[in-house]
Amino acid sequence: MKSYFKILKFAKPYAPYIIVSLLCSILYVFFNGLSLWIVGSLLSSVMNTESLFSTDSNTFTSTVNSYIFGYINQKGTIAQLKFLCFLLISSFLLKNIFYYLNTVLLSYANNGMVTNIRNKIFSHMQSLNLEFFKRKETSELTSITITDVNLLRGVFSRTVINIFNQPLTVLFCIITLFLINYKLAIISFTIIPISALITINLGRSLRRKASRTSIQMANLVNLVMENITGIKAVKAFTKEIDQIKRFNKEGKKLFHKIFKLDSLTKFMTPVNDMIGSIIGAMLLWVGGKQVLIEGTLSPDGFIKFFTFLFAMFTPAKKLVNLNAEINTGIASAQRIETILDSDLLDNYNNKHKLLNFNKKIAFNNLFYKYDGNSEYTLKNINLVINKGDKIAIVGESGSGKTTLADLISRYFKPSEGSLKIDDIDINTIDIISLREKIGIVSQNNLLFNESIYDNIKFGNSMATDANIFEAARIANASNFIEKLDNKYDTMVGEKGGKISEGQKQRIAIARAIVKKPPILILDEATSALDVKSEEKIQIAMNNIMKDRTVVVIAHRLSTIKNCNKILVLDDGNIIEEGSHEELMNNSKKYSQLYNIQYKNKEDNNV
């Protein structure tokens, strides 16, 4: 319940709506009770032809009848019936007006609260570091943000309304039942401890099953996302049937979990109904004896007792089911908490703001290992990158090249040692001011499902049209863009799926260029380009690299000849460094890598 009430704190901005709704709920309960009393009077009229209202005794029923109907008691049966019908319509009209206001106001608060929760989750995720996203699967985060929040919306819409209306209705009915006949009321409420025991035990099981269902839903979402993202590979390896089997298998698991959850939820209603029917039979026996033999209960009181008793069953059932609803909501609330309570935050409030990059980037005895790994990805890195340097990092896959570059952007923090920019520890620098100074082009650039123009401008929201067109020209993208029907207004599709990989890469390069950063990180920036396009991009890169500090991670060694220093990484260690000529003459690893690539290039040209 702690998780559930923690989520309910999001309702605070909507307190005025909830308070007014509660007042409407109280008025609804009052007029609902009045309508029930009138219905009871109509039923009792069948048993009493002399007067519709019993006012000739000191019982609670007679007292209320006298208060409501006493002044017209002498006007005849027809007048009484006419007044009763008018009062019935009026009471139903008023109770439904207040019911509508109650539900609409709570609905507004509910939807606003859920919107705030979803916004908070998305906003909080933006502040989390990459370590968090490595721990969590995309499908799980998507499922929590969409599925669990939507589930909470449904739970809130039912529980928040019922948590006001139903308890008030039940309380009103209980008080009325005891005032009509306390002996029958005591028998009636033997159902409460029995139902409570059943509800508590079933509620625990419901919470577990709801949690398992949410996890399985995330697995299914993950499978769908993987399939859509990798549909080209699926078709290339003709694995469509295997994917269908996997989906059907996971779907079957979800079916069984949902069915178990639904079966347990639906089980509560018939069980409580059976208990209610047993109590009803007992009441008929005891109450019938009081009316027919003992004379301690009037027929009018007997009918009104049952009218209020059965009217209480519906809200009572909703209260019982409310426990099941809340336990389902708790499971979702707990999953939402895994995001909102995560402390893997990027620090956006550090006191040091990097206004300019003036000196150097320095790695001092730096070690790094990913969370949960026992082995270090980077080991004892000592490196100085001076302003204006053009540094290339080469090595086999898995040697730590991208990790080293990611540390400069502070996607991760050093496990040991330090990384300083202009002699300031990177962990104390305001992260926004740091990343504003860095432009990145990676091997897997994400384009958003927007226009080419908007994707380039994503690099700098203040960029002018001239800036964007110039960046596209430098990135060798303007030629293909101008040939498109909608030119810069062309939509690139989800993840840039409507254009080629080479075109995506050039747009990504233009996006980095328009940012005009003093530090540029090129992580396999030309990997998706053909040789002809690569040569053109390389000329452009050489132009924009002149006034910047550049770190190039390259798979194609032919693209880094002009760097003033080349680092060779192997198993997380810097094993060689120097210019291209120095390494070709004096190193083993670099020359070996270069000769292998050069030979492959010659073989491809044959």
Coordinates of C-alpha atoms in Angstrom, one line a residue:
M1 CA 0.0 0.0 0.0
K2 CA 3.0 2.3 0.6
S3 CA 3.8 2.4 -3.1
Y4 CA 0.1 3.0 -4.0
F5 CA -0.3 5.9 -1.6
K6 CA 3.1 7.3 -2.8
I7 CA 1.7 7.4 -6.3
L8 CA -1.5 9.0 -5.0
K9 CA 0.5 12.1 -4.0
F10 CA 0.3 13.1 -7.6
A11 CA -3.3 14.0 -6.8
K12 CA -2.3 17.0 -4.7
P13 CA -2.7 19.6 -7.5
Y14 CA -6.3 18.4 -8.0
A15 CA -7.3 18.6 -4.3
P16 CA -10.0 21.3 -5.0
Y17 CA -11.7 19.1 -7.6
I18 CA -11.5 16.1 -5.2
I19 CA -13.0 18.1 -2.3
V20 CA -15.9 19.4 -4.4
S21 CA -16.4 15.8 -5.7
L22 CA -16.5 14.5 -2.1
L23 CA -19.2 17.1 -1.2
C24 CA -21.2 15.9 -4.3
S25 CA -20.7 12.3 -3.1
I26 CA -22.2 13.1 0.3
L27 CA -25.2 14.7 -1.3
Y28 CA -25.5 11.8 -3.7
V29 CA -25.6 9.4 -0.8
F30 CA -28.3 11.4 1.0
F31 CA -30.6 11.6 -2.0
N32 CA -29.9 8.0 -2.8
G33 CA -31.0 7.0 0.7
L34 CA -34.1 9.1 0.2
S35 CA -34.9 7.4 -3.0
L36 CA -34.5 4.0 -1.3
W37 CA -36.8 5.0 1.5
I38 CA -39.4 6.1 -1.0
V39 CA -39.1 2.8 -3.0
G40 CA -39.6 1.0 0.3
S41 CA -42.7 3.0 1.0
L42 CA -44.1 2.1 -2.5
L43 CA -43.4 -1.6 -1.8
S44 CA -45.1 -1.4 1.6
S45 CA -48.2 0.3 0.1
V46 CA -49.0 -3.1 -1.5
M47 CA -49.5 -4.4 2.1
N48 CA -51.4 -1.4 3.5
T49 CA -54.4 -0.1 1.6
E50 CA -55.5 2.4 4.3
S51 CA -52.4 4.6 4.2
L52 CA -49.1 4.5 2.4
F53 CA -47.2 5.7 5.4
S54 CA -47.0 4.1 8.8
T55 CA -46.9 6.9 11.4
D56 CA -48.8 5.4 14.3
S57 CA -46.0 3.9 16.4
N58 CA -42.7 5.0 18.0
T59 CA -40.4 2.9 15.7
F60 CA -37.6 4.5 13.7
T61 CA -39.5 3.7 10.5
S62 CA -42.7 5.5 11.7
T63 CA -40.7 8.5 12.9
V64 CA -39.0 9.0 9.6
N65 CA -42.3 8.5 7.7
S66 CA -44.0 11.1 10.0
Y67 CA -41.2 13.6 9.3
I68 CA -41.3 13.1 5.6
F69 CA -44.9 12.4 4.9
G70 CA -46.9 13.3 8.1
Y71 CA -48.3 16.6 6.9
I72 CA -50.1 14.9 3.9
N73 CA -51.1 11.8 5.7
Q74 CA -54.8 13.0 5.9
K75 CA -55.2 13.9 2.2
G76 CA -56.1 10.5 1.0
T77 CA -54.3 7.6 -0.7
I78 CA -54.3 9.1 -4.2
A79 CA -52.8 12.4 -2.9
Q80 CA -50.2 10.4 -1.0
L81 CA -49.4 8.4 -4.1
K82 CA -49.1 11.5 -6.3
F83 CA -46.7 13.1 -3.8
L84 CA -44.7 9.9 -3.5
C85 CA -44.2 9.7 -7.2
F86 CA -43.2 13.3 -7.5
L87 CA -40.7 12.9 -4.6
L88 CA -39.3 9.7 -6.2
I89 CA -38.5 11.5 -9.4
S90 CA -37.1 14.5 -7.6
S91 CA -34.8 12.4 -5.4
F92 CA -33.6 10.3 -8.4
L93 CA -32.9 13.5 -10.4
L94 CA -30.9 15.1 -7.6
K95 CA -28.9 12.0 -6.8
N96 CA -28.0 11.5 -10.4
I97 CA -27.0 15.1 -10.8
F98 CA -24.6 14.9 -7.8
Y99 CA -23.4 11.5 -9.0
Y100 CA -22.5 12.9 -12.4
L101 CA -20.7 15.9 -10.8
N102 CA -18.9 13.6 -8.5
T103 CA -17.7 11.2 -11.2
V104 CA -16.8 14.0 -13.7
L105 CA -14.7 15.9 -11.2
L106 CA -12.9 12.8 -10.1
S107 CA -12.3 11.8 -13.7
Y108 CA -10.7 15.2 -14.4
A109 CA -8.5 14.7 -11.3
N110 CA -7.7 11.1 -12.2
N111 CA -6.7 11.9 -15.8
G112 CA -4.6 14.9 -14.7
M113 CA -2.9 12.8 -12.1
V114 CA -2.1 10.0 -14.5
T115 CA -0.8 12.5 -17.1
N116 CA 1.5 14.0 -14.4
I117 CA 2.8 10.5 -13.5
R118 CA 3.6 9.8 -17.1
N119 CA 5.3 13.1 -17.6
K120 CA 7.2 12.6 -14.4
I121 CA 8.4 9.2 -15.5
F122 CA 9.5 10.5 -18.9
S123 CA 11.1 13.6 -17.4
H124 CA 13.0 11.5 -14.7
M125 CA 14.3 9.1 -17.4
Q126 CA 15.9 12.0 -19.2
S127 CA 17.9 12.8 -16.1
L128 CA 19.1 9.2 -15.6
N129 CA 22.6 8.2 -16.8
L130 CA 23.4 5.5 -19.3
E131 CA 24.2 3.0 -16.5
F132 CA 20.5 2.9 -15.7
F133 CA 19.5 2.2 -19.3
K134 CA 22.1 -0.6 -19.5
R135 CA 20.4 -2.3 -16.5
K136 CA 16.9 -1.9 -17.9
E137 CA 15.5 -3.3 -21.1
T138 CA 13.8 -0.9 -23.5
S139 CA 10.6 -3.0 -23.5
E140 CA 10.4 -2.9 -19.7
L141 CA 10.7 0.9 -19.6
T142 CA 8.2 1.2 -22.4
S143 CA 5.8 -1.2 -20.7
I144 CA 6.0 0.8 -17.4
T145 CA 5.6 4.2 -19.1
I146 CA 2.7 3.1 -21.2
T147 CA 1.1 -0.1 -20.0
D148 CA 1.5 0.3 -16.2
V149 CA 0.5 3.9 -16.2
N150 CA -2.6 3.1 -18.3
L151 CA -3.4 0.3 -15.9
L152 CA -3.1 2.8 -13.1
R153 CA -5.5 5.1 -15.0
G154 CA -8.1 2.3 -15.1
V155 CA -7.5 1.4 -11.4
F156 CA -7.7 5.1 -10.3
S157 CA -10.9 5.7 -12.3
R158 CA -12.6 2.9 -10.4
T159 CA -11.0 3.0 -7.0
V160 CA -10.8 6.8 -6.5
I161 CA -14.6 7.1 -7.3
N162 CA -15.5 4.0 -5.3
I163 CA -13.3 5.0 -2.3
F164 CA -15.6 8.0 -1.7
N165 CA -19.1 6.9 -2.9
Q166 CA -19.2 3.3 -1.7
P167 CA -18.0 3.7 1.9
L168 CA -20.4 6.6 2.4
T169 CA -23.3 4.6 0.9
V170 CA -22.5 1.5 3.0
L171 CA -22.1 3.6 6.2
F172 CA -25.5 5.3 5.5
C173 CA -27.2 1.9 4.9
I174 CA -25.5 0.3 8.0
I175 CA -26.8 3.1 10.3
T176 CA -30.2 2.9 8.8
L177 CA -30.4 -0.9 9.2
F178 CA -29.4 -0.7 12.9
L179 CA -32.0 2.0 13.5
I180 CA -34.7 0.0 11.8
N181 CA -33.9 -3.3 13.6
Y182 CA -30.6 -3.9 15.4
K183 CA -31.1 -7.7 15.8
L184 CA -31.4 -8.2 12.0
A185 CA -28.5 -5.8 11.4
I186 CA -26.2 -7.9 13.7
I187 CA -27.1 -11.0 11.8
S188 CA -26.4 -9.2 8.5
F189 CA -22.9 -8.1 9.4
T190 CA -21.7 -11.6 10.2
I191 CA -20.7 -11.5 6.5
I192 CA -18.1 -8.8 7.1
P193 CA -15.3 -10.8 9.0
I194 CA -15.8 -13.8 6.6
S195 CA -15.6 -11.6 3.5
A196 CA -12.6 -9.7 4.9
L197 CA -10.7 -12.9 5.6
I198 CA -11.3 -14.1 2.1
T199 CA -10.5 -10.7 0.5
I200 CA -7.2 -10.3 2.4
N201 CA -5.9 -13.7 1.3
L202 CA -7.0 -13.3 -2.3
G203 CA -5.6 -9.8 -2.4
R204 CA -2.1 -11.1 -1.7
S205 CA -2.3 -13.6 -4.5
L206 CA -3.7 -11.0 -6.8
R207 CA -0.8 -8.7 -6.2
R208 CA 1.7 -11.4 -7.1
K209 CA -0.2 -12.4 -10.2
A210 CA -0.6 -8.8 -11.4
S211 CA 3.2 -8.3 -11.1
R212 CA 4.0 -11.4 -13.0
T213 CA 1.5 -10.4 -15.7
S214 CA 3.2 -7.0 -16.1
I215 CA 6.6 -8.6 -16.4
Q216 CA 5.3 -11.0 -19.1
M217 CA 3.7 -8.1 -20.9
A218 CA 7.1 -6.4 -21.0
N219 CA 8.6 -9.6 -22.5
L220 CA 6.1 -9.6 -25.2
V221 CA 6.6 -5.9 -26.0
N222 CA 10.4 -6.6 -26.1
L223 CA 9.9 -9.4 -28.6
V224 CA 7.7 -7.2 -30.9
M225 CA 10.2 -4.3 -30.7
E226 CA 13.2 -6.6 -31.5
N227 CA 11.3 -8.1 -34.4
I228 CA 10.3 -4.8 -35.9
T229 CA 13.8 -3.3 -35.4
G230 CA 15.5 -6.4 -36.8
I231 CA 13.0 -7.3 -39.5
K232 CA 15.6 -7.1 -42.2
A233 CA 17.8 -9.7 -40.4
V234 CA 14.7 -11.9 -39.8
K235 CA 13.9 -11.9 -43.5
A236 CA 17.5 -12.3 -44.5
F237 CA 17.8 -15.5 -42.5
T238 CA 14.2 -16.6 -43.3
K239 CA 13.3 -16.8 -39.6
E240 CA 9.8 -15.5 -39.9
I241 CA 8.3 -18.9 -38.8
D242 CA 10.6 -19.0 -35.8
Q243 CA 9.7 -15.5 -34.8
I244 CA 6.0 -16.4 -35.1
K245 CA 6.5 -19.4 -32.9
R246 CA 8.4 -17.3 -30.3
F247 CA 5.6 -14.7 -30.3
N248 CA 2.9 -17.4 -30.0
K249 CA 4.9 -19.0 -27.1
E250 CA 5.2 -15.7 -25.2
G251 CA 1.6 -14.8 -26.0
K252 CA 0.5 -18.1 -24.6
K253 CA 2.4 -17.4 -21.4
L254 CA 0.7 -14.0 -21.1
F255 CA -2.7 -15.6 -21.8
H256 CA -2.3 -18.0 -18.9
K257 CA -1.1 -15.3 -16.5
I258 CA -3.9 -12.9 -17.5
F259 CA -6.4 -15.8 -17.2
K260 CA -5.2 -16.7 -13.7
L261 CA -5.4 -13.1 -12.7
D262 CA -8.9 -12.7 -14.1
S263 CA -10.1 -16.1 -12.6
L264 CA -9.0 -15.0 -9.2
T265 CA -10.6 -11.6 -9.5
K266 CA -13.9 -13.0 -10.7
F267 CA -13.8 -15.7 -8.0
M268 CA -14.4 -13.1 -5.3
T269 CA -17.9 -12.0 -6.5
P270 CA -19.6 -15.5 -6.5
V271 CA -18.1 -16.4 -3.2
N272 CA -19.4 -13.2 -1.5
D273 CA -22.7 -13.7 -3.3
M274 CA -23.1 -17.2 -1.8
I275 CA -22.3 -15.8 1.7
G276 CA -24.8 -13.1 1.1
S277 CA -27.5 -15.5 0.1
I278 CA -27.0 -17.5 3.3
I279 CA -27.3 -14.3 5.3
G280 CA -30.4 -13.4 3.4
A281 CA -32.1 -16.7 4.1
M282 CA -31.3 -16.3 7.8
L283 CA -32.8 -12.7 7.8
L284 CA -36.0 -13.9 6.1
W285 CA -36.5 -16.5 8.8
V286 CA -35.7 -14.3 11.8
G287 CA -37.4 -11.1 10.3
G288 CA -40.5 -13.1 9.2
K289 CA -41.0 -14.4 12.7
Q290 CA -40.7 -10.9 14.1
V291 CA -43.4 -9.6 11.8
L292 CA -45.8 -12.6 11.7
I293 CA -45.4 -14.1 15.2
E294 CA -43.8 -11.7 17.7
G295 CA -45.1 -8.4 16.2
T296 CA -41.9 -6.6 17.1
L297 CA -41.3 -5.4 13.5
S298 CA -43.9 -3.8 11.2
P299 CA -44.3 -5.0 7.6
D300 CA -43.2 -1.5 6.5
G301 CA -40.0 -1.7 8.6
F302 CA -39.3 -5.2 7.3
I303 CA -39.6 -4.1 3.7
K304 CA -37.5 -1.1 4.2
F305 CA -34.8 -3.1 6.0
F306 CA -34.5 -5.4 3.0
T307 CA -34.6 -2.5 0.6
F308 CA -31.6 -0.9 2.3
L309 CA -29.9 -4.3 2.9
F310 CA -29.9 -5.2 -0.8
A311 CA -29.1 -1.7 -1.8
M312 CA -26.0 -2.0 0.4
F313 CA -24.8 -5.2 -1.3
T314 CA -23.8 -3.4 -4.5
P315 CA -21.5 -0.8 -3.0
A316 CA -20.3 -3.5 -0.5
K317 CA -19.3 -5.7 -3.4
K318 CA -17.5 -2.8 -5.1
L319 CA -15.6 -2.2 -1.8
V320 CA -14.6 -5.9 -1.8
N321 CA -13.5 -5.7 -5.4
L322 CA -11.8 -2.4 -4.5
N323 CA -9.2 -4.4 -2.7
A324 CA -8.5 -6.5 -5.8
E325 CA -8.2 -3.3 -7.9
I326 CA -5.9 -1.7 -5.4
N327 CA -3.6 -4.8 -5.3
T328 CA -3.5 -4.7 -9.1
G329 CA -2.6 -1.0 -8.9
I330 CA 0.1 -1.7 -6.3
A331 CA 1.9 -4.0 -8.6
S332 CA 2.0 -1.3 -11.3
A333 CA 2.9 1.4 -8.7
Q334 CA 5.9 -0.7 -7.5
R335 CA 7.2 -1.0 -11.1
I336 CA 6.8 2.7 -11.6
E337 CA 8.7 3.3 -8.4
T338 CA 11.7 1.4 -9.9
I339 CA 12.1 4.4 -12.3
L340 CA 11.1 7.3 -10.0
D341 CA 13.2 6.0 -7.1
S342 CA 16.3 5.3 -9.2
D343 CA 19.3 7.4 -8.0
L344 CA 21.4 6.8 -11.1
L345 CA 21.1 10.5 -12.0
D346 CA 23.2 12.7 -14.1
N347 CA 24.2 15.8 -12.0
Y348 CA 22.7 18.8 -13.7
N349 CA 23.4 21.1 -10.7
N350 CA 27.2 20.9 -10.3
K351 CA 28.8 24.3 -9.4
H352 CA 31.4 24.2 -12.2
K353 CA 30.0 25.3 -15.6
L354 CA 32.3 24.8 -18.5
L355 CA 31.9 28.1 -20.3
N356 CA 34.8 27.4 -22.8
F357 CA 37.2 24.6 -23.6
N358 CA 40.7 26.2 -23.3
K359 CA 43.4 23.7 -22.4
K360 CA 43.2 19.9 -22.4
I361 CA 41.4 16.7 -21.6
A362 CA 43.5 14.6 -19.2
F363 CA 43.0 10.9 -18.2
N364 CA 45.0 10.1 -15.0
N365 CA 45.4 6.4 -14.1
L366 CA 41.8 5.8 -15.2
F367 CA 40.1 2.4 -14.9
Y368 CA 36.5 1.7 -15.9
K369 CA 34.3 -1.4 -15.7
Y370 CA 30.6 -1.6 -16.4
D371 CA 28.2 -2.1 -13.5
G372 CA 28.0 -5.8 -12.6
N373 CA 31.2 -6.7 -14.5
S374 CA 34.2 -8.1 -12.7
E375 CA 36.6 -7.3 -15.6
Y376 CA 37.8 -3.8 -16.4
T377 CA 36.9 -2.4 -19.9
L378 CA 39.6 0.2 -19.6
K379 CA 42.8 -0.2 -17.6
N380 CA 45.2 2.4 -16.3
I381 CA 44.6 5.0 -19.1
N382 CA 47.0 7.9 -19.0
L383 CA 46.3 10.3 -21.8
V384 CA 46.4 14.0 -22.5
I385 CA 44.4 15.5 -25.4
N386 CA 45.4 19.1 -25.8
K387 CA 43.1 21.7 -27.4
G388 CA 43.4 21.4 -31.2
D389 CA 44.7 17.8 -31.1
K390 CA 43.4 15.3 -33.6
I391 CA 43.5 12.0 -31.8
A392 CA 42.5 8.7 -33.4
I393 CA 41.7 5.6 -31.4
V394 CA 42.0 2.2 -33.1
G395 CA 41.8 -1.4 -32.1
E396 CA 39.8 -4.5 -32.5
S397 CA 36.2 -4.8 -31.5
G398 CA 35.7 -4.8 -27.8
S399 CA 39.1 -3.2 -27.0
G400 CA 37.3 -0.2 -25.3
K401 CA 37.4 2.5 -28.0
T402 CA 33.8 3.7 -27.7
T403 CA 33.9 3.4 -23.9
L404 CA 36.9 5.8 -23.7
A405 CA 35.1 8.3 -25.9
D406 CA 31.9 7.9 -23.8
L407 CA 33.8 8.9 -20.7
I408 CA 34.6 12.3 -22.2
S409 CA 30.9 13.0 -22.6
R410 CA 30.4 11.6 -19.0
Y411 CA 27.9 9.0 -20.0
F412 CA 29.7 7.0 -17.4
K413 CA 31.9 7.8 -14.4
P414 CA 35.5 6.4 -14.0
S415 CA 35.6 3.5 -11.6
E416 CA 39.1 4.5 -10.5
G417 CA 41.4 7.4 -11.3
S418 CA 40.2 10.7 -12.8
L419 CA 39.3 12.5 -15.9
K420 CA 39.7 16.2 -16.0
I421 CA 38.8 18.9 -18.5
D422 CA 40.8 22.2 -18.2
D423 CA 42.0 20.8 -14.8
I424 CA 38.5 20.4 -13.5
D425 CA 37.3 16.9 -12.4
I426 CA 34.6 16.0 -14.9
N427 CA 32.4 14.7 -12.1
T428 CA 32.1 18.2 -10.7
I429 CA 31.2 19.9 -14.1
D430 CA 27.6 20.8 -14.9
I431 CA 26.7 18.2 -17.4
I432 CA 24.7 20.4 -19.7
S433 CA 27.6 22.9 -20.0
L434 CA 29.9 19.9 -20.7
R435 CA 27.8 18.3 -23.4
E436 CA 27.1 21.6 -25.1
K437 CA 30.8 21.7 -25.9
I438 CA 30.8 18.2 -27.5
G439 CA 29.5 17.1 -30.9
I440 CA 29.1 13.4 -31.6
V441 CA 28.7 11.4 -34.7
S442 CA 28.4 7.7 -33.9
Q443 CA 28.2 4.5 -36.0
N444 CA 24.5 4.1 -35.0
N445 CA 22.9 7.5 -35.4
L446 CA 19.3 7.8 -34.5
L447 CA 17.2 10.0 -36.7
F448 CA 13.8 11.1 -35.4
N449 CA 10.6 10.6 -37.4
E450 CA 10.6 14.2 -38.5
S451 CA 11.9 16.2 -41.5
I452 CA 15.5 16.3 -42.6
Y453 CA 15.5 20.0 -41.7
D454 CA 14.3 19.2 -38.1
N455 CA 16.8 16.4 -37.7
I456 CA 19.7 18.7 -38.6
K457 CA 18.4 21.5 -36.5
F458 CA 18.2 19.0 -33.5
G459 CA 21.9 19.7 -33.2
N460 CA 21.3 23.4 -32.5
S461 CA 17.8 24.8 -31.9
M462 CA 19.2 28.3 -32.6
A463 CA 20.5 27.4 -36.1
T464 CA 19.3 29.5 -39.0
D465 CA 18.3 28.2 -42.4
A466 CA 21.7 29.3 -43.7
N467 CA 23.5 27.4 -41.0
I468 CA 21.5 24.2 -41.7
F469 CA 22.0 24.4 -45.5
E470 CA 25.8 25.0 -45.0
A471 CA 26.1 22.1 -42.6
A472 CA 24.3 19.8 -45.1
R473 CA 26.7 21.0 -47.9
I474 CA 29.8 20.4 -45.7
A475 CA 28.5 16.9 -44.8
N476 CA 27.9 16.2 -48.5
A477 CA 24.2 15.8 -47.9
S478 CA 22.9 18.7 -49.9
N479 CA 23.1 17.0 -53.2
F480 CA 20.8 14.1 -52.4
I481 CA 18.5 16.3 -50.3
E482 CA 17.9 18.7 -53.3
K483 CA 16.9 15.7 -55.5
L484 CA 14.1 14.7 -53.1
D485 CA 10.6 15.8 -53.9
N486 CA 10.2 17.7 -50.6
K487 CA 13.9 18.5 -50.2
Y488 CA 14.6 19.5 -46.6
D489 CA 10.9 18.9 -45.6
T490 CA 11.2 15.2 -46.5
M491 CA 10.1 13.0 -43.6
V492 CA 12.8 10.4 -42.8
G493 CA 10.5 7.9 -41.2
E494 CA 10.9 5.9 -38.0
K495 CA 14.7 5.7 -37.2
G496 CA 15.4 7.2 -40.6
G497 CA 13.9 4.1 -42.4
K498 CA 12.9 6.0 -45.5
I499 CA 16.4 6.9 -46.5
S500 CA 19.6 4.9 -47.0
E501 CA 22.2 4.3 -44.3
G502 CA 24.7 6.5 -46.1
Q503 CA 22.2 9.4 -46.3
K504 CA 21.3 8.9 -42.6
Q505 CA 25.0 9.1 -41.7
R506 CA 25.5 12.3 -43.7
I507 CA 22.4 14.0 -42.0
A508 CA 23.9 12.9 -38.6
I509 CA 27.2 14.5 -39.6
A510 CA 25.4 17.7 -40.6
R511 CA 23.6 17.7 -37.2
A512 CA 27.0 17.6 -35.4
I513 CA 28.4 20.3 -37.7
V514 CA 25.5 22.7 -37.1
K515 CA 26.2 22.5 -33.3
K516 CA 29.7 24.1 -33.9
P517 CA 31.2 22.3 -30.8
P518 CA 34.8 22.9 -29.8
I519 CA 35.2 19.1 -29.1
L520 CA 34.2 16.6 -31.8
I521 CA 33.9 12.9 -31.3
L522 CA 33.6 10.8 -34.5
D523 CA 32.8 7.2 -33.6
E524 CA 33.0 5.3 -36.8
A525 CA 31.5 8.3 -38.5
T526 CA 32.0 7.1 -42.1
S527 CA 31.3 3.5 -41.5
A528 CA 28.0 3.5 -43.4
L529 CA 29.4 5.3 -46.4
D530 CA 30.6 3.9 -49.7
V531 CA 34.2 4.7 -50.7
K532 CA 33.3 7.6 -53.0
S533 CA 31.1 9.3 -50.4
E534 CA 33.7 8.6 -47.7
E535 CA 36.3 10.4 -49.6
K536 CA 34.1 13.5 -50.0
I537 CA 33.1 13.4 -46.3
Q538 CA 36.7 13.0 -45.3
I539 CA 37.6 16.2 -47.2
A540 CA 34.8 18.0 -45.4
M541 CA 35.8 16.5 -42.1
N542 CA 39.4 17.7 -42.6
N543 CA 38.0 21.2 -43.1
I544 CA 35.8 21.3 -39.9
M545 CA 38.5 19.5 -37.8
K546 CA 40.9 22.4 -38.3
D547 CA 39.7 24.6 -35.4
R548 CA 38.4 21.8 -33.1
T549 CA 39.7 19.2 -30.8
V550 CA 38.8 15.9 -32.4
V551 CA 38.7 12.3 -31.1
V552 CA 38.2 9.8 -34.0
I553 CA 37.3 6.2 -33.4
A554 CA 38.0 4.5 -36.7
H555 CA 37.5 1.1 -38.1
R556 CA 38.8 2.1 -41.5
L557 CA 42.4 3.1 -40.8
S558 CA 42.7 5.0 -44.1
T559 CA 40.5 7.8 -42.6
I560 CA 42.9 8.7 -39.8
K561 CA 46.2 9.3 -41.6
N562 CA 46.0 13.0 -40.9
C563 CA 45.5 12.7 -37.2
N564 CA 48.5 14.0 -35.2
K565 CA 48.4 11.1 -32.8
I566 CA 47.0 7.6 -33.0
L567 CA 46.3 5.4 -30.0
V568 CA 46.1 1.6 -30.3
L569 CA 43.9 0.0 -27.7
D570 CA 44.1 -3.7 -26.9
D571 CA 42.0 -5.3 -24.2
G572 CA 41.5 -1.9 -22.5
N573 CA 45.1 -0.9 -22.5
I574 CA 46.9 1.7 -24.7
I575 CA 49.7 -0.4 -26.1
E576 CA 50.9 1.9 -28.9
E577 CA 50.8 5.6 -29.8
G578 CA 52.3 7.9 -32.4
S579 CA 51.6 9.3 -35.8
H580 CA 50.7 7.1 -38.8
E581 CA 54.2 7.0 -40.1
E582 CA 55.8 6.3 -36.7
L583 CA 53.4 3.4 -36.0
M584 CA 53.9 2.0 -39.5
N585 CA 57.7 2.0 -38.9
N586 CA 57.9 1.0 -35.3
S587 CA 54.8 -0.8 -34.1
K588 CA 53.5 -4.3 -34.6
K589 CA 49.7 -4.1 -33.8
Y590 CA 48.9 -1.0 -35.8
S591 CA 50.9 -2.0 -38.9
Q592 CA 49.4 -5.4 -38.7
L593 CA 45.8 -3.9 -38.6
Y594 CA 46.6 -1.5 -41.4
N595 CA 48.2 -4.1 -43.7
I596 CA 45.3 -6.5 -43.2
Q597 CA 42.8 -3.7 -44.2
Y598 CA 45.0 -2.5 -47.1
K599 CA 45.3 -6.1 -48.4
N600 CA 41.5 -6.6 -48.1
K601 CA 41.0 -3.3 -50.1
E602 CA 43.3 -4.5 -52.8
D603 CA 41.5 -7.9 -52.9
N604 CA 38.2 -6.1 -53.2
N605 CA 39.5 -4.0 -56.1
V606 CA 40.7 -7.0 -58.1

